[in-house]
């Protein structure tokens, strides 16, 4: 991902927030036959305060990626959406796409079966916690044999990135009144409405105002 200093995202707390709110990630590596990609949910390592993430892949994805043997690129994609030039007002302009994204690269560490089970348990609890009647991994009708059989079909990993490239392109190069107009369009009912992106833009705009 080409970096632009105006849009660079370097604050660890903001990057952690991005990962926490957008756990569905793309895993990319370079295999003998060329690039390969998989899609899995990841979580921040709850024993660390950096950008270390944990997750799992299904077998044989671990072999396809050479998991633990070579670099793995984890792409975390936040809110994104189309920005019409008409939203800038009567000025020369072209369309663009606003987005928040991070690339975390490193050689993952393979987890032991017990560690993998803990990560799987965390993943289920993380997503089920939003439901009024959560169905946790160890609850009936699941039994220990069933869970362990499924877990054997997965490989858990922990990745502490050695390279991070993150970008938050939210019209920071535009005036506050133009940004507010874009936020209004994204918050409306038009074909390119994207409330989550509007919220991120508002958050960035508020931060810009607080720095002045």
PDB file of C-alpha atoms in Angstrom, residues 7 39 53 73 116 121 123 136 140 177 182:
ATOM      1  CA  UNK A   7      -2.932   9.983   5.666  1.00  0.00           C
ATOM      2  CA  UNK A  39      -9.964 -14.827   4.914  1.00  0.00           C
ATOM      3  CA  UNK A  53      -2.943 -10.610  16.871  1.00  0.00           C
ATOM      4  CA  UNK A  73       0.595 -10.182   5.453  1.00  0.00           C
ATOM      5  CA  UNK A 116      -5.477 -22.757  19.833  1.00  0.00           C
ATOM      6  CA  UNK A 121     -13.099 -20.035  22.587  1.00  0.00           C
ATOM      7  CA  UNK A 123     -13.472 -15.920  18.999  1.00  0.00           C
ATOM      8  CA  UNK A 136     -20.756 -20.262  23.784  1.00  0.00           C
ATOM      9  CA  UNK A 140     -24.575 -27.917  25.205  1.00  0.00           C
ATOM     10  CA  UNK A 177     -16.783  22.666   5.735  1.00  0.00           C
ATOM     11  CA  UNK A 182     -19.170  14.769   2.776  1.00  0.00           C
TER      12      UNK A 182
END
